[in-house]
Short mmCIF file of C-alpha atoms in Angstrom, two decimals:
data_model
loop_
_atom_site.label_atom_id
_atom_site.label_comp_id
_atom_site.label_asym_id
_atom_site.label_seq_id
_atom_site.Cartn_x
_atom_site.Cartn_y
_atom_site.Cartn_z
CA MET D 1312 0.00 0.00 0.00
CA ILE D 1313 2.83 2.40 0.89
CA LEU D 1314 4.60 1.64 -2.38
CA ARG D 1315 1.39 2.08 -4.40
CA ARG D 1316 0.69 5.51 -2.87
CA PHE D 1317 4.28 6.62 -3.48
CA ILE D 1318 4.08 5.75 -7.16
CA CYS D 1319 0.76 7.53 -7.60
CA TYR D 1320 2.07 10.65 -5.87
CA ASN D 1321 5.16 10.89 -8.05
CA ALA D 1322 3.22 10.28 -11.26
CA SER D 1323 0.79 13.11 -10.50
CA SER D 1324 3.56 15.51 -9.55
CA THR D 1325 5.41 14.74 -12.79
CA VAL D 1326 2.30 15.42 -14.92
CA SER D 1327 1.65 18.74 -13.19
CA SER D 1328 5.22 19.97 -13.64
CA ILE D 1329 5.46 19.28 -17.39
CA ALA D 1330 2.94 20.86 -19.77
CA PRO D 1331 1.53 18.25 -22.20
CA SER D 1332 2.45 18.77 -25.84
CA PRO D 1333 -0.51 19.78 -28.01
CA LYS D 1334 -2.01 16.96 -30.02
CA LYS D 1335 -1.31 17.19 -33.73
CA LYS D 1336 -4.19 17.37 -36.18
CA PRO D 1337 -4.61 14.11 -38.13
CA LEU D 1338 -4.38 14.49 -41.93
CA ILE D 1339 -5.15 11.79 -44.49
CA PHE D 1340 -3.42 11.79 -47.88
CA LEU D 1341 -4.97 10.25 -51.01
CA GLY D 1342 -2.79 9.64 -54.07
CA SER D 1343 -1.48 6.84 -56.26
CA PRO D 1344 1.09 7.48 -59.06
CA GLN D 1345 4.67 8.65 -58.81
CA VAL D 1346 3.74 12.34 -59.20
CA SER D 1347 1.68 12.05 -56.00
CA VAL D 1348 4.78 11.02 -54.06
CA THR D 1349 6.12 14.58 -54.41
CA VAL D 1350 3.12 15.90 -52.48
CA LEU D 1351 3.27 13.17 -49.83
CA GLU D 1352 6.97 13.80 -49.30
CA ALA D 1353 6.28 17.51 -48.77
CA LEU D 1354 3.60 16.65 -46.20
CA PHE D 1355 5.87 14.25 -44.32
CA ASN D 1356 8.65 16.87 -44.25
CA ALA D 1357 6.32 19.64 -43.08
CA SER D 1358 4.76 17.43 -40.40
CA ALA D 1359 8.23 16.68 -38.99
CA ALA D 1360 9.01 20.38 -38.43
CA PRO D 1361 9.16 21.40 -34.73
CA ASN D 1362 6.27 23.86 -35.10
CA SER D 1363 4.05 21.54 -37.17
CA SER D 1364 0.41 21.35 -36.10
CA PHE D 1365 -0.48 18.22 -38.10
CA GLU D 1366 0.61 14.66 -38.77
CA VAL D 1367 0.05 12.28 -41.66
CA ALA D 1368 -2.27 9.83 -39.94
CA GLY D 1369 -3.01 7.58 -42.91
CA ILE D 1370 -2.69 6.99 -46.64
CA VAL D 1371 -5.39 6.07 -49.16
CA THR D 1372 -4.25 4.76 -52.54
CA GLN D 1373 -5.17 2.47 -55.41
CA PRO D 1374 -4.93 -1.31 -54.83
CA PRO D 1375 -1.74 -3.14 -55.87
CA SER D 1376 -1.59 -3.83 -59.60
CA ARG D 1377 0.51 -5.64 -62.18
CA ARG D 1378 3.07 -3.38 -63.85
CA ASP D 1379 6.64 -3.14 -65.07
CA ARG D 1380 8.16 -5.72 -67.41
CA GLY D 1381 7.78 -8.65 -65.03
CA ARG D 1382 4.07 -7.90 -64.55
CA LYS D 1383 4.50 -8.39 -60.82
CA VAL D 1384 1.75 -7.31 -58.44
CA LEU D 1385 3.19 -4.19 -56.80
CA PRO D 1386 1.84 -1.56 -54.41
CA SER D 1387 1.23 1.90 -55.85
CA PRO D 1388 4.21 4.28 -55.76
CA VAL D 1389 2.50 6.21 -52.94
CA ALA D 1390 1.98 3.05 -50.87
CA GLN D 1391 5.58 1.99 -51.40
CA TYR D 1392 6.87 5.41 -50.37
CA ALA D 1393 4.73 5.38 -47.23
CA LEU D 1394 6.02 1.92 -46.30
CA ASP D 1395 9.60 3.06 -46.87
CA LYS D 1396 8.95 6.00 -44.54
CA GLY D 1397 7.90 3.58 -41.82
CA LEU D 1398 4.15 4.19 -41.86
CA PRO D 1399 2.43 1.08 -40.44
CA SER D 1400 0.75 -1.04 -43.11
CA ASP D 1401 -2.59 -0.90 -41.25
CA LEU D 1402 -2.64 2.87 -41.89
CA ILE D 1403 -2.28 2.39 -45.65
CA PHE D 1404 -5.71 1.81 -47.20
CA SER D 1405 -6.33 0.61 -50.75
CA PRO D 1406 -10.10 0.16 -51.19
CA GLU D 1407 -11.48 -0.81 -54.58
CA LYS D 1408 -13.94 2.08 -54.15
CA ALA D 1409 -13.77 5.03 -51.77
CA GLY D 1410 -17.36 4.33 -50.74
CA ASP D 1411 -16.67 0.88 -49.28
CA GLU D 1412 -18.27 0.78 -45.82
CA ALA D 1413 -15.40 -1.09 -44.16
CA PHE D 1414 -12.96 1.52 -45.41
CA LEU D 1415 -15.16 4.46 -44.38
CA SER D 1416 -15.56 2.97 -40.91
CA ALA D 1417 -11.78 2.70 -40.52
CA LEU D 1418 -11.37 6.25 -41.77
CA ARG D 1419 -13.87 7.60 -39.24
CA GLU D 1420 -11.90 5.97 -36.42
CA LEU D 1421 -8.87 8.07 -37.39
CA GLN D 1422 -10.99 11.24 -37.02
CA PRO D 1423 -9.17 13.17 -39.75
CA GLU D 1424 -9.38 16.94 -39.66
CA LEU D 1425 -8.37 17.22 -43.33
CA CYS D 1426 -7.98 15.03 -46.41
CA ILE D 1427 -5.62 15.93 -49.25
CA THR D 1428 -5.94 14.40 -52.72
CA ALA D 1429 -3.35 14.45 -55.51
CA ALA D 1430 -4.02 12.16 -58.49
CA TYR D 1431 -5.79 9.59 -56.33
CA GLY D 1432 -7.80 8.08 -59.18
CA ASN D 1433 -11.11 7.26 -57.46
CA ILE D 1434 -14.38 9.19 -57.17
CA LEU D 1435 -15.07 10.38 -53.62
CA PRO D 1436 -18.72 9.93 -52.54
CA THR D 1437 -20.63 12.34 -50.29
CA LYS D 1438 -20.31 10.06 -47.26
CA PHE D 1439 -16.53 10.26 -47.62
CA LEU D 1440 -16.53 14.05 -48.00
CA LYS D 1441 -18.53 14.43 -44.77
CA ILE D 1442 -15.84 12.77 -42.63
CA PRO D 1443 -12.92 15.29 -42.42
CA LEU D 1444 -13.65 18.31 -40.21
CA HIS D 1445 -12.08 20.85 -42.57
CA GLY D 1446 -13.08 19.08 -45.77
CA THR D 1447 -11.06 17.58 -48.61
CA VAL D 1448 -8.63 19.66 -50.66
CA ASN D 1449 -7.38 18.65 -54.12
CA ILE D 1450 -4.22 19.62 -56.00
CA HIS D 1451 -5.30 19.92 -59.63
CA PRO D 1452 -2.69 20.57 -62.37
CA SER D 1453 -4.61 23.23 -64.32
CA LEU D 1454 -5.97 26.72 -63.87
CA LEU D 1455 -9.47 25.82 -62.79
CA PRO D 1456 -12.14 25.97 -64.12
CA LEU D 1457 -10.07 25.08 -67.21
CA TYR D 1458 -9.38 21.39 -67.90
CA ARG D 1459 -11.51 19.68 -65.31
CA GLY D 1460 -11.15 15.92 -65.47
CA ALA D 1461 -8.73 13.03 -65.63
CA ALA D 1462 -6.11 14.36 -68.09
CA PRO D 1463 -5.70 18.12 -67.57
CA VAL D 1464 -2.00 18.34 -68.45
CA GLN D 1465 -2.29 16.08 -71.50
CA ARG D 1466 -5.30 17.91 -72.93
CA ALA D 1467 -3.74 21.32 -72.29
CA LEU D 1468 -0.59 20.32 -74.20
CA GLN D 1469 -2.70 18.77 -76.95
CA ASP D 1470 -4.41 22.13 -77.33
CA GLY D 1471 -1.05 23.88 -77.46
CA VAL D 1472 -1.78 26.28 -74.60
CA PRO D 1473 0.90 28.94 -73.94
CA GLU D 1474 0.04 29.07 -70.24
CA THR D 1475 -1.14 26.65 -67.58
CA GLY D 1476 -0.86 26.26 -63.81
CA VAL D 1477 -1.88 24.41 -60.68
CA SER D 1478 -4.90 24.98 -58.44
CA LEU D 1479 -5.70 24.16 -54.83
CA ALA D 1480 -9.44 23.62 -54.47
CA PHE D 1481 -11.98 22.15 -52.07
CA THR D 1482 -13.48 18.90 -53.31
CA VAL D 1483 -17.22 18.76 -54.00
CA ARG D 1484 -19.34 16.09 -55.64
CA LYS D 1485 -19.22 17.84 -59.03
CA LEU D 1486 -16.01 17.04 -60.92
CA ASP D 1487 -13.18 19.48 -60.02
CA ALA D 1488 -15.76 22.23 -59.44
CA GLY D 1489 -15.06 23.23 -55.81
CA PRO D 1490 -14.01 26.71 -54.63
CA VAL D 1491 -10.39 27.56 -55.44
CA ILE D 1492 -8.20 28.40 -52.43
CA ALA D 1493 -5.13 29.41 -54.46
CA SER D 1494 -3.53 28.92 -57.87
CA LYS D 1495 -0.26 29.63 -59.62
CA ARG D 1496 0.38 30.33 -63.33
CA PHE D 1497 3.28 29.21 -65.52
CA GLN D 1498 4.33 29.71 -69.13
CA VAL D 1499 4.47 26.51 -71.20
CA ASP D 1500 7.56 25.75 -73.26
CA ASP D 1501 6.57 24.45 -76.69
CA LEU D 1502 8.89 21.44 -76.37
CA ILE D 1503 7.98 20.24 -72.86
CA LYS D 1504 6.22 16.87 -72.64
CA ALA D 1505 3.40 15.73 -70.37
CA PRO D 1506 5.46 13.70 -67.83
CA GLU D 1507 7.84 16.62 -67.21
CA LEU D 1508 5.07 19.21 -66.97
CA LEU D 1509 2.96 16.98 -64.73
CA SER D 1510 5.88 16.45 -62.35
CA PHE D 1511 6.64 20.17 -62.28
CA LEU D 1512 3.04 21.18 -61.57
CA PHE D 1513 2.62 18.71 -58.70
CA SER D 1514 5.91 19.89 -57.23
CA GLU D 1515 4.68 23.48 -57.35
CA GLY D 1516 1.28 22.36 -56.08
CA SER D 1517 2.87 20.79 -53.01
CA LYS D 1518 4.52 24.14 -52.19
CA LEU D 1519 1.19 25.89 -52.62
CA LEU D 1520 -0.45 23.35 -50.30
CA ILE D 1521 2.13 23.72 -47.52
CA ARG D 1522 1.77 27.51 -47.73
CA GLU D 1523 -2.02 27.33 -47.41
CA LEU D 1524 -2.33 24.58 -44.78
CA PRO D 1525 -2.52 27.00 -41.80
CA SER D 1526 -5.48 28.83 -43.36
CA ILE D 1527 -7.19 25.53 -44.16
CA PHE D 1528 -6.81 24.28 -40.59
CA ASP D 1529 -8.00 27.53 -39.00
CA GLY D 1530 -10.99 27.70 -41.34
CA SER D 1531 -10.12 30.99 -43.03
CA ALA D 1532 -9.46 29.25 -46.37
CA LYS D 1533 -13.15 28.46 -46.73
CA SER D 1534 -14.11 32.12 -46.49
CA LYS D 1535 -11.47 33.28 -48.97
CA ALA D 1536 -11.87 30.43 -51.50
CA ALA D 1537 -13.29 31.73 -54.81
CA PRO D 1538 -16.23 29.91 -56.46
CA GLN D 1539 -15.48 28.74 -60.00
CA ASP D 1540 -17.19 30.26 -63.01
CA ASP D 1541 -18.86 27.22 -64.56
CA SER D 1542 -19.47 29.12 -67.81
CA LYS D 1543 -15.69 29.14 -68.41
CA ALA D 1544 -15.17 25.46 -67.59
CA THR D 1545 -13.49 23.13 -70.08
CA LEU D 1546 -13.16 19.36 -69.81
CA ALA D 1547 -10.11 17.10 -69.94
CA PRO D 1548 -11.47 13.59 -70.53
CA LYS D 1549 -9.44 10.44 -70.00
CA ILE D 1550 -7.21 9.46 -72.93
CA ALA D 1551 -8.19 6.39 -74.93
CA PRO D 1552 -5.46 4.10 -76.36
CA ASP D 1553 -6.78 4.47 -79.91
CA GLU D 1554 -6.03 8.21 -79.78
CA ALA D 1555 -2.34 7.34 -80.06
CA TRP D 1556 -2.33 7.09 -83.88
CA LEU D 1557 -1.05 10.05 -85.88
CA SER D 1558 -2.68 11.12 -89.13
CA PHE D 1559 -0.36 13.15 -91.32
CA ASP D 1560 -3.33 14.76 -93.02
CA GLU D 1561 -3.37 17.04 -89.98
CA GLU D 1562 -1.07 20.05 -89.71
CA ALA D 1563 2.37 19.65 -88.16
CA PHE D 1564 1.73 21.75 -85.05
CA VAL D 1565 -1.33 19.60 -84.20
CA LEU D 1566 0.75 16.43 -84.43
CA HIS D 1567 3.66 17.93 -82.50
CA ASN D 1568 1.34 18.92 -79.64
CA LYS D 1569 -0.15 15.44 -79.62
CA VAL D 1570 3.30 13.84 -79.34
CA ARG D 1571 4.07 16.08 -76.36
CA ALA D 1572 0.71 15.45 -74.74
CA PHE D 1573 0.70 11.66 -75.05
CA ALA D 1574 4.36 11.11 -74.14
CA GLY D 1575 4.63 8.53 -71.39
CA TRP D 1576 1.19 7.02 -72.03
CA PRO D 1577 -0.20 5.98 -74.45
CA GLY D 1578 2.51 7.45 -76.67
CA THR D 1579 1.99 8.32 -80.33
CA ARG D 1580 2.31 5.92 -83.23
CA ALA D 1581 2.48 6.03 -87.00
CA LYS D 1582 2.71 3.47 -89.80
CA VAL D 1583 5.18 3.97 -92.62
CA VAL D 1584 6.03 2.00 -95.75
CA VAL D 1585 9.71 1.29 -96.31
CA LEU D 1586 10.58 0.85 -99.98
CA ASP D 1587 13.74 -0.95 -101.07
CA ASP D 1588 15.05 1.10 -103.99
CA LYS D 1589 16.70 -1.97 -105.54
CA SER D 1590 14.16 -4.77 -105.19
CA GLY D 1591 11.05 -2.60 -104.99
CA GLN D 1592 9.95 -4.61 -101.95
CA GLN D 1593 7.66 -2.85 -99.46
CA ASN D 1594 7.58 -3.33 -95.69
CA VAL D 1595 5.12 -1.71 -93.32
CA LEU D 1596 6.64 -0.53 -90.06
CA GLU D 1597 4.88 0.67 -86.94
CA LEU D 1598 6.86 3.45 -85.30
CA LYS D 1599 6.43 4.99 -81.90
CA ILE D 1600 7.10 8.70 -82.37
CA MET D 1601 9.09 9.88 -79.35
CA SER D 1602 10.23 13.45 -80.04
CA THR D 1603 9.29 16.00 -82.68
CA ARG D 1604 9.41 19.66 -83.63
CA VAL D 1605 7.60 21.70 -86.25
CA CYS D 1606 9.68 22.23 -89.40
CA LYS D 1607 10.03 25.95 -90.08
CA ASP D 1608 11.82 25.96 -93.45
CA LEU D 1609 9.91 23.41 -95.52
CA GLU D 1610 10.64 22.98 -99.20
CA ILE D 1611 8.68 20.06 -100.64
CA GLN D 1612 9.59 19.24 -104.23
CA ASP D 1613 6.87 18.31 -106.75
CA GLY D 1614 5.80 14.72 -106.25
CA GLY D 1615 7.42 14.59 -102.83
CA GLN D 1616 4.30 15.16 -100.76
CA ASP D 1617 4.19 11.50 -99.68
CA TYR D 1618 7.91 10.97 -99.11
CA VAL D 1619 9.72 11.26 -95.81
CA THR D 1620 13.15 12.81 -96.13
CA PHE D 1621 16.18 12.93 -93.84
CA LYS D 1622 17.42 16.43 -93.09
CA LYS D 1623 19.78 17.78 -90.41
CA GLY D 1624 19.34 14.84 -88.04
CA SER D 1625 15.58 14.46 -88.38
CA LEU D 1626 12.99 12.61 -90.44
CA VAL D 1627 10.81 15.20 -92.15
CA PHE D 1628 7.19 14.09 -92.56
CA PRO D 1629 5.02 16.16 -94.93
CA CYS D 1630 1.75 17.07 -93.20
CA GLY D 1631 -1.54 18.75 -93.97
CA GLY D 1632 -1.74 22.37 -95.04
CA GLY D 1633 1.71 22.31 -96.62
CA THR D 1634 3.40 21.92 -93.22
CA ALA D 1635 6.02 19.40 -92.12
CA LEU D 1636 6.95 17.64 -88.91
CA GLU D 1637 10.52 16.85 -87.91
CA VAL D 1638 10.71 13.51 -86.10
CA LEU D 1639 13.83 13.41 -83.95
CA GLU D 1640 13.47 10.09 -82.14
CA VAL D 1641 11.55 6.88 -82.88
CA GLN D 1642 11.11 3.43 -81.42
CA LEU D 1643 10.40 0.16 -83.22
CA PRO D 1644 8.26 -2.48 -81.45
CA GLY D 1645 10.32 -4.32 -78.82
CA LYS D 1646 13.37 -2.11 -79.41
CA LYS D 1647 14.97 0.82 -77.65
CA ALA D 1648 14.32 4.35 -78.81
CA ILE D 1649 16.84 5.63 -81.37
CA ASN D 1650 17.44 8.99 -83.00
CA ALA D 1651 16.50 9.71 -86.58
CA ALA D 1652 20.08 9.40 -87.83
CA ALA D 1653 20.41 5.86 -86.41
CA PHE D 1654 17.05 4.92 -87.95
CA CYS D 1655 18.07 6.13 -91.41
CA LYS D 1656 21.44 4.39 -91.18
CA HIS D 1657 19.71 1.10 -90.30
CA PHE D 1658 17.35 1.29 -93.28
CA ASP D 1659 19.75 2.79 -95.82
CA PRO D 1660 19.39 2.79 -98.85
CA THR D 1661 15.61 2.68 -98.61
CA PHE D 1662 13.06 5.45 -98.81
CA VAL D 1663 10.45 5.87 -96.13
CA VAL D 1664 6.98 6.75 -97.34
CA ASN D 1665 4.17 8.18 -95.29
CA LEU D 1666 1.28 5.66 -95.03
#
């Protein structure tokens, strides 16, 4: 009894002499591909700062899938990063749908004050959106209300826009239509491809998010967030694999923008006929077009509208409207990408004809 009272006395005196540290606000991150890792890394780093008011309490991501050459079943890049950071596996959720009751029940137990999404890849139902105290905030790589949807960067490049950006917006049930907390604009280089631009915009979006987190947690972000003008909205629908084919009846700048937009996935493809100038034999080749630029000093000779020529390290494809596209890098099925000079050397002395 004496020992028991002594222990109780010392415990109480210790508690009263040391002020308890404030509990950090639980935040849930939702993302799946590699570009999402940039945002998650920024959140982990910010949460580790001495003055941080939040912690990453859980991760929501797409289920493991088969990918890479071996077609192994692998966790999403976000899940793998979280595991590498030491987040317990029972705090990494990968529901087939974000409306699954078992998942929502587990999420409620974590009592998140905020959810952050960055290329998660699943539709969030109303019963999900009601859980976090301060709502759900999305990093969207466009200047909303422009390019709402699954492929904002790809569709913007396909349209050849001179300017784009990244937006931080509250998530509502209508697709990418929530009030915008903040956004940042950037000029678009006419040679940049979708993977590079996507990575850049999510990197900048993570900085925007960290800057705005205090206002989101204290509630002031909701009062300053600007409603979107739906009359100015444009859509960025998901890319279909059959969009990958190039038609050289179109003008060169249209094809160049498509190559930039679809780089990574699904890529852009074209079929050409290779003629042997000695035997007259024809072979059809399917080429993946990797890098291009618009030809600025085109001189097509009479009768040469269908013929691809080699000029200054590029394959020059005649296109619609009297324009031409310089193809700088190609890839044959099952082979590594090679530059135009290596391609021409391999097929010399043949002529390549646009199909």
